[in-house]
Short mmCIF file of C-alpha atoms and ligand atoms in Angstrom, two decimals:
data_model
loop_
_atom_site.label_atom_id
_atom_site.label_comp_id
_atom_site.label_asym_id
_atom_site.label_seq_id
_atom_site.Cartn_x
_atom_site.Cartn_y
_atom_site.Cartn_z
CA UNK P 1 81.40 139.67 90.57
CA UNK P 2 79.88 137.84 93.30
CA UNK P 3 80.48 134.34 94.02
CA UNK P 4 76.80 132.98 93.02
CA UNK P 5 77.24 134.91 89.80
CA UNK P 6 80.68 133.68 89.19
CA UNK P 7 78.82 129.50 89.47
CA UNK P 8 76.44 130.56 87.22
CA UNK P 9 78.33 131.90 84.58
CA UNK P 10 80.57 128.77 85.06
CA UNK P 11 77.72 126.49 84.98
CA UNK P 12 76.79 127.97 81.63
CA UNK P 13 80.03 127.54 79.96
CA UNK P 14 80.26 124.01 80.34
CA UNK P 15 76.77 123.71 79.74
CA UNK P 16 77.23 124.94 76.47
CA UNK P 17 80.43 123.20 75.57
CA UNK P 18 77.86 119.51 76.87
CA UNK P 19 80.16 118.70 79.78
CA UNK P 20 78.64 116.20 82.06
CA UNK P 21 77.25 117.95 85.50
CA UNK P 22 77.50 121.14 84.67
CA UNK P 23 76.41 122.66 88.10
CA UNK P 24 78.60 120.11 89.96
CA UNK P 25 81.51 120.83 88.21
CA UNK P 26 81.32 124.45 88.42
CA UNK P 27 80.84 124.15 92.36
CA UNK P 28 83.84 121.72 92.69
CA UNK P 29 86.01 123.78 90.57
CA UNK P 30 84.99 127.14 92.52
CA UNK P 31 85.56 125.59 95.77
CA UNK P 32 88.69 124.19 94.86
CA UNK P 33 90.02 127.78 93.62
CA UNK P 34 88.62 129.46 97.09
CA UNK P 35 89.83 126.82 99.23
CA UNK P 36 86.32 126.11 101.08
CA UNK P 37 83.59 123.65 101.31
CA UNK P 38 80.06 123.41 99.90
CA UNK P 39 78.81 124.93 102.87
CA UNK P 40 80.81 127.76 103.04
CA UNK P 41 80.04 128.28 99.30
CA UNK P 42 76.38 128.73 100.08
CA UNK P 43 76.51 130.85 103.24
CA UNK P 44 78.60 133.01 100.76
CA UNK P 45 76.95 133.43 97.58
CA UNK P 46 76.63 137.63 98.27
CA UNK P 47 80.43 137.87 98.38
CA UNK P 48 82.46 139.54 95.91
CA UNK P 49 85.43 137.05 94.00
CA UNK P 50 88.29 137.69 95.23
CA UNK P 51 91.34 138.39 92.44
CA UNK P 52 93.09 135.32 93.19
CA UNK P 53 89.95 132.82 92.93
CA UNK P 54 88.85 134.63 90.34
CA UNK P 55 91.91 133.47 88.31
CA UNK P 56 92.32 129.99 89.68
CA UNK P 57 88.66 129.52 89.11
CA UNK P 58 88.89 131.11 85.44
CA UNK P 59 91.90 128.62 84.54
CA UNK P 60 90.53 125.74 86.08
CA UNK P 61 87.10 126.15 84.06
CA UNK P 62 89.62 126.41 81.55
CA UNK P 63 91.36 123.02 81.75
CA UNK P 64 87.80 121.25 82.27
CA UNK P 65 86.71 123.11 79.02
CA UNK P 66 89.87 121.67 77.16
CA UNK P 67 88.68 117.76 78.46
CA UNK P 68 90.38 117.43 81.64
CA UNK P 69 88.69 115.53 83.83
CA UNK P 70 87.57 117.27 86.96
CA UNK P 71 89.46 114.86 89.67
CA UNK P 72 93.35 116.01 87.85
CA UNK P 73 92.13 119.43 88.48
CA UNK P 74 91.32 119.30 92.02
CA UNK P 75 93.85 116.14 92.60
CA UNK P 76 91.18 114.16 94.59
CA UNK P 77 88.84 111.53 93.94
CA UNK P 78 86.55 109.62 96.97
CA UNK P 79 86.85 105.60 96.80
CA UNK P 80 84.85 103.52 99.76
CA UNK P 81 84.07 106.97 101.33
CA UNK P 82 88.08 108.08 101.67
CA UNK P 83 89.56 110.67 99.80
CA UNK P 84 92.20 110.04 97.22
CA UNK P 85 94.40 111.98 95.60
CA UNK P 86 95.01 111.94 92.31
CA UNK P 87 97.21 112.64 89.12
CA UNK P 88 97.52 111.88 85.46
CA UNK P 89 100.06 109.04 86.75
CA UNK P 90 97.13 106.94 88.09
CA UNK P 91 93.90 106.26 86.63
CA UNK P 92 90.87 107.83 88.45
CA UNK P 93 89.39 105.15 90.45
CA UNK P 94 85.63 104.19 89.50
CA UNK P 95 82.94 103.78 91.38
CA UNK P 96 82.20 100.67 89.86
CA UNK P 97 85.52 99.29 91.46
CA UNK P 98 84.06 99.26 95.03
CA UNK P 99 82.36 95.83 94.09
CA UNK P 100 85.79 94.07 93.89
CA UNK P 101 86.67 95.28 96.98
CA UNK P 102 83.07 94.10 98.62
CA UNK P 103 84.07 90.77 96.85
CA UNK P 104 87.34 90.86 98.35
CA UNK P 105 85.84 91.99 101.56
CA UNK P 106 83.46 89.18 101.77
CA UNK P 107 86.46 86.53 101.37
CA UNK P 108 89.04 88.54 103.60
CA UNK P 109 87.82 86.73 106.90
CA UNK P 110 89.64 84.11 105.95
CA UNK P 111 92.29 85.51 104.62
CA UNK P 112 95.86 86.53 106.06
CA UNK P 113 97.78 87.76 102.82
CA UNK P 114 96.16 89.63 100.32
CA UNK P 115 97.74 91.10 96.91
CA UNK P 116 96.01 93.88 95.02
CA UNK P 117 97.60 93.45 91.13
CA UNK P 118 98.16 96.84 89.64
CA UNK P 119 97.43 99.24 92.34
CA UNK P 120 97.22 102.47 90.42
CA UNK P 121 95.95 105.26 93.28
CA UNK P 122 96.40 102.19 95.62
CA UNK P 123 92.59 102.60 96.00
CA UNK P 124 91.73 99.14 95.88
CA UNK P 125 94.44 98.09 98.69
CA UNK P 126 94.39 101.17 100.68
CA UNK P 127 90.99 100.25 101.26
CA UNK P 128 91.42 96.72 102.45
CA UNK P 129 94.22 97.81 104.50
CA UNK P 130 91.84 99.63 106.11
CA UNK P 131 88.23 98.00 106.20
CA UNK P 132 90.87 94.87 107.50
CA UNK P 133 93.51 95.71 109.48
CA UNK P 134 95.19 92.94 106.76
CA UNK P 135 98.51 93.99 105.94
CA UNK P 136 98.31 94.06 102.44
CA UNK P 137 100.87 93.90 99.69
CA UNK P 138 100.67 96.22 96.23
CA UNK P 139 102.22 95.82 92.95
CA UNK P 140 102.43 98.04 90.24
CA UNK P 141 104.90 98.22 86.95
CA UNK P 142 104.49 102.13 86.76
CA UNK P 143 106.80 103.65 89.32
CA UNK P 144 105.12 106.90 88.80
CA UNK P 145 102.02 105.16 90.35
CA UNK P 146 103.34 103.90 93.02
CA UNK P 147 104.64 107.70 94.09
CA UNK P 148 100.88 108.04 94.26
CA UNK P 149 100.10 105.09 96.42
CA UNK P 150 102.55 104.92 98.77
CA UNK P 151 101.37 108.94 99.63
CA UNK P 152 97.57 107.72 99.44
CA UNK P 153 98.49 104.80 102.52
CA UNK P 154 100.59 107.18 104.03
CA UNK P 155 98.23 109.78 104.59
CA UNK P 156 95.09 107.12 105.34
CA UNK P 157 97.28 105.31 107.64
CA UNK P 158 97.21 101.90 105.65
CA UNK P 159 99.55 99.81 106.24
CA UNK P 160 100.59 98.27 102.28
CA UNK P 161 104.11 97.05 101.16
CA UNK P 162 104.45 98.38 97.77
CA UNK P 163 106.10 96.45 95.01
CA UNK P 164 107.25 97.86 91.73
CA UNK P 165 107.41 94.59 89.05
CA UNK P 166 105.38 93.22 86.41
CA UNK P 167 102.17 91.47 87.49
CA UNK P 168 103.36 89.45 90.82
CA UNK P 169 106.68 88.67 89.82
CA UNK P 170 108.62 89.34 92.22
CA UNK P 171 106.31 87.87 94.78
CA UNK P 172 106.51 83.95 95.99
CA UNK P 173 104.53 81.42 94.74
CA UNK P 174 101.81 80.15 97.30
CA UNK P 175 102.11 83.35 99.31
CA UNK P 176 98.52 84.73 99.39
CA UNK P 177 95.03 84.03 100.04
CA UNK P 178 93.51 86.36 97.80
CA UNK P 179 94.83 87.92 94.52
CA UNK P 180 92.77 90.98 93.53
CA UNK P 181 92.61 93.21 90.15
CA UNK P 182 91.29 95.69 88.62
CA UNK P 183 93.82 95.55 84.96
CA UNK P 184 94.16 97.45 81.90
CA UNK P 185 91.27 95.72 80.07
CA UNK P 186 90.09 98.31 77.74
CA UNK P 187 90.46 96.61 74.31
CA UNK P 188 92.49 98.87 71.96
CA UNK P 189 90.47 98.47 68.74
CA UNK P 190 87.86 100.36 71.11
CA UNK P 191 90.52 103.44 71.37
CA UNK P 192 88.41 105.66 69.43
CA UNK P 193 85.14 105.36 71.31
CA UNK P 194 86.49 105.86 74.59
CA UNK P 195 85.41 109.24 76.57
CA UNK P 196 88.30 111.65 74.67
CA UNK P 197 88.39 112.95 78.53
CA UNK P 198 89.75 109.31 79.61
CA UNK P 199 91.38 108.56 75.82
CA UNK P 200 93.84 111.72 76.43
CA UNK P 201 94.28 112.25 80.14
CA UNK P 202 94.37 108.84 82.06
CA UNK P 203 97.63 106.42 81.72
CA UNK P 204 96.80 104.37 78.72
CA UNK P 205 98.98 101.75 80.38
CA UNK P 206 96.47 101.40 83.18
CA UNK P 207 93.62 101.24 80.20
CA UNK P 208 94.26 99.23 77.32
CA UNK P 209 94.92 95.70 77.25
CA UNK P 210 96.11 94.70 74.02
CA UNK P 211 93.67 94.73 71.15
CA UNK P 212 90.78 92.79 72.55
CA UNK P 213 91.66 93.63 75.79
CA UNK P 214 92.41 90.84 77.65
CA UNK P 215 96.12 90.52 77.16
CA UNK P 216 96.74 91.48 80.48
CA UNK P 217 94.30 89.17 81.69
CA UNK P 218 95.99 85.87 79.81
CA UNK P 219 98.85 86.31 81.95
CA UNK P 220 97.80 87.38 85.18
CA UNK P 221 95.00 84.21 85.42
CA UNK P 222 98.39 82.03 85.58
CA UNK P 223 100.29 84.15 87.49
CA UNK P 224 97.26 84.61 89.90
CA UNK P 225 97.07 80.72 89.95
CA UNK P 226 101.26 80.34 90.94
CA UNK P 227 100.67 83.40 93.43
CA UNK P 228 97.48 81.47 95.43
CA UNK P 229 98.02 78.93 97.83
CA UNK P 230 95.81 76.13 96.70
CA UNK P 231 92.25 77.03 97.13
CA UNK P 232 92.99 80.84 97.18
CA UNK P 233 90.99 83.01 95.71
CA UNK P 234 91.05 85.41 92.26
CA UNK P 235 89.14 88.48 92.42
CA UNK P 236 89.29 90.23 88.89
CA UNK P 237 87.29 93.59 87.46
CA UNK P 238 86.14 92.97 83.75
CA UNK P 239 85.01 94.90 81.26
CA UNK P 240 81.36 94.35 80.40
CA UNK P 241 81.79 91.65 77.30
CA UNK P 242 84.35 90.20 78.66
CA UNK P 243 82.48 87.40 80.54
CA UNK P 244 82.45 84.79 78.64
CA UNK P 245 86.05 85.11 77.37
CA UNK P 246 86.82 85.15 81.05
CA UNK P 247 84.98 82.27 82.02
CA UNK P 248 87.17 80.10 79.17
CA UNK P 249 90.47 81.40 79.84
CA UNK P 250 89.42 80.21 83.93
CA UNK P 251 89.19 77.14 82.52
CA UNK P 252 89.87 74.58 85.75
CA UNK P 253 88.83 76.76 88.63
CA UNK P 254 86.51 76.22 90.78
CA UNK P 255 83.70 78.31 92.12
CA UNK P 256 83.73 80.41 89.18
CA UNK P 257 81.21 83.11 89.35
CA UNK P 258 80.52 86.65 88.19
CA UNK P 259 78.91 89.54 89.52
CA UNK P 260 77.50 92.36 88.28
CA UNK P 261 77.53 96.26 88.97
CA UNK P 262 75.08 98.35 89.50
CA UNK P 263 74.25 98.86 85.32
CA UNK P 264 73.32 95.39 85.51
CA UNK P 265 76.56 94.71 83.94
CA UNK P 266 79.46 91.90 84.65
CA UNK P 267 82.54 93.20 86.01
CA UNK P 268 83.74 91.22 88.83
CA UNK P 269 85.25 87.50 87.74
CA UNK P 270 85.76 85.45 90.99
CA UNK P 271 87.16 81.90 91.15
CA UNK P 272 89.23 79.70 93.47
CA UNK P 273 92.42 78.25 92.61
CA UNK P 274 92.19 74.92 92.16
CA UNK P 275 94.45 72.13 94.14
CA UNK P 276 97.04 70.46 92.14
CA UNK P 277 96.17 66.86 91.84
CA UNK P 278 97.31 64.17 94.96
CA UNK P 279 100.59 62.98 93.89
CA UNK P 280 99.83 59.09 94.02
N1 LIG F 301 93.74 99.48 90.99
C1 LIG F 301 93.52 100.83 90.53
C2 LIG F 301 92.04 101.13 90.49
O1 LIG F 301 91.26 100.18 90.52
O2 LIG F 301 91.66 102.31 90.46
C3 LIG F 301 94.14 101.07 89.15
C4 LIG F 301 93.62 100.14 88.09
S1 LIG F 301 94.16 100.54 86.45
C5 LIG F 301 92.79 99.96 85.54
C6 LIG F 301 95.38 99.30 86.08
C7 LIG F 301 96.74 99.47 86.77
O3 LIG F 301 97.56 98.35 86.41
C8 LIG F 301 97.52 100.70 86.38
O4 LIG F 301 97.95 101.37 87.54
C9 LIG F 301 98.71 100.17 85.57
O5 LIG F 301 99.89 100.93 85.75
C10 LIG F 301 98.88 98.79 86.14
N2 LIG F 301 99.47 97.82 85.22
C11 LIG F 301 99.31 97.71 83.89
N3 LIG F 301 100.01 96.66 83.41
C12 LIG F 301 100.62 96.09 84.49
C13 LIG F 301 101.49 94.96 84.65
N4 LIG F 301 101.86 94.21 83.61
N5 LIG F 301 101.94 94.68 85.90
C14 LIG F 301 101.57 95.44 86.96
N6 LIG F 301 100.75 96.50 86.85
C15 LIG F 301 100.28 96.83 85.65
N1 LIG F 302 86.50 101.34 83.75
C1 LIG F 302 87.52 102.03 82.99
C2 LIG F 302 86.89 102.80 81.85
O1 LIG F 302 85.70 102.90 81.83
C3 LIG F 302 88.54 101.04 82.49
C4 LIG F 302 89.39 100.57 83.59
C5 LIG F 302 90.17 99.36 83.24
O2 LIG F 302 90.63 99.13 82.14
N2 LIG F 302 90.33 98.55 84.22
O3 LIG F 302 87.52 103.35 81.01
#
């Protein structure tokens, strides 16, 4: 079989079964079984399959058949134009993530010390690291996540002390300009209508916050509050009816505003810490 024959007879099979980008998917998953780029896939299309790709390519089409998503088969996802890698330990980073980071972006000339707040891929701080020369410090309670991040910075060259602990806790209080976060804030009692491809392949520890889905969120606006110096600066991806439910549990910062993605939905909370009262 020859390798144009080989993507279309991919392209069909997850056509039929309704996977999303059928075409797309069938490319990435034969170029990730031949080892090549797009390019090469093209300037190629007469060649006969090899054995070997012909298997990885079968199995792979396999796995994406079964629900898994296409980024733990090839181990790579691109955030802010850098490649990622990937595993089921880590969520998949979404694009709509890169509008914290603009947020955070925006704010970082003034900042020295920046925290990102359950780091996952370490997307979100890799990324500052980088776009900021900041040194930048990452929590995350799943060690098996962190393995991912620390080998994400390490092969970008980002410079981002890791931390393994619960929220910020084992960070001091007043210690950074700007607390970023993109938490677990899919509400459980939605468990059933997530994507089944997200539902039974990414971390449901880096998904689900509690049963409305803020949970996570009613503890990390305080700890995000001891964390900032005064004035500081809480940059926080929500969910998209979570705005309002946001905007009362920031009750008492300042600045308070949210913006939206590219839906035309909310998902980025920021607000600035507000100064404890003059001691008269
Ligand atoms: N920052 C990454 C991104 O944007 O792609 C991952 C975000 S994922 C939605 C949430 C992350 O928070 C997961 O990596 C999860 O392990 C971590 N997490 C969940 N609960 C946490 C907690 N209490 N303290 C620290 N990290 C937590
Ligand atoms: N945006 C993710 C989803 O669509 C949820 C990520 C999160 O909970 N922070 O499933």
């Amino acid at each position: 079989m020859d390798i144009r024959t080989a993507l279309l007879q991919g392209r069909q099979l997850l056509e039929e079964a309704g996977i999303a980008a059928p075409r797309l998917t069938a490319e990435v998953l034969l170029m990730h079984a031949i080892g090549c780029e797009r390019a090469w896939l093209y300037a190629h299309s007469d060649d006969e399959l090899r054995e070997l790709w012909w298997i990885h390519y079968g199995r792979y089409l396999h796995e994406r058949l079964k629900g898994k998503p296409t980024q733990y088969i090839t181990g790579r996802q691109e955030f802010y134009g850098r490649e990622f890698r990937v595993t089921p330990d880590v969520l998949i980073p979404r694009p709509e993530t890169e509008h914290s980071v603009e947020a955070a972006l925006e704010l970082a000339r003034e900042a020295r010390s920046i925290v990102d707040i359950g780091t996952g891929s370490g997307a979100i701080a890799v990324t500052l690291a980088l776009e900021t020369k900041l040194r930048i410090v990452a929590t995350d309670i799943s060690e098996r996540a962190l393995r991912i991040a620390r080998g994400n910075a390490a092969r970008l060259g980002a410079a981002v002390d890791f931390v393994a602990c619960d929220l910020g806790y084992a960070l001091r209080d007043g210690a950074f300009d700007l607390v970023v976060s993109n938490p677990p804030y899919v509400p459980g009692a939605d468990k059933e209508n997530v994507q089944k491809e997200v539902r039974e392949y990414e971390p449901h520890v880096a998904l689900f916050g509690g049963l409305d889905g803020l949970d996570v969120c009613r503890r990390l606006i305080p700890e995000a509050r001891r964390l900032l110096r005064p004035g500081g600066v809480l940059i926080v991806e929500i969910g998209a009816l979570m705005e309002q439910q946001m905007r009362q549990l920031l009750a008492g910062w300042r600045d308070t505003f949210v913006k939206t993605d590219l839906a035309g939905l909310p998902r980025v909370v920021v607000a600035r810490r507000p100064s404890p009262p003059a001691v008269s």
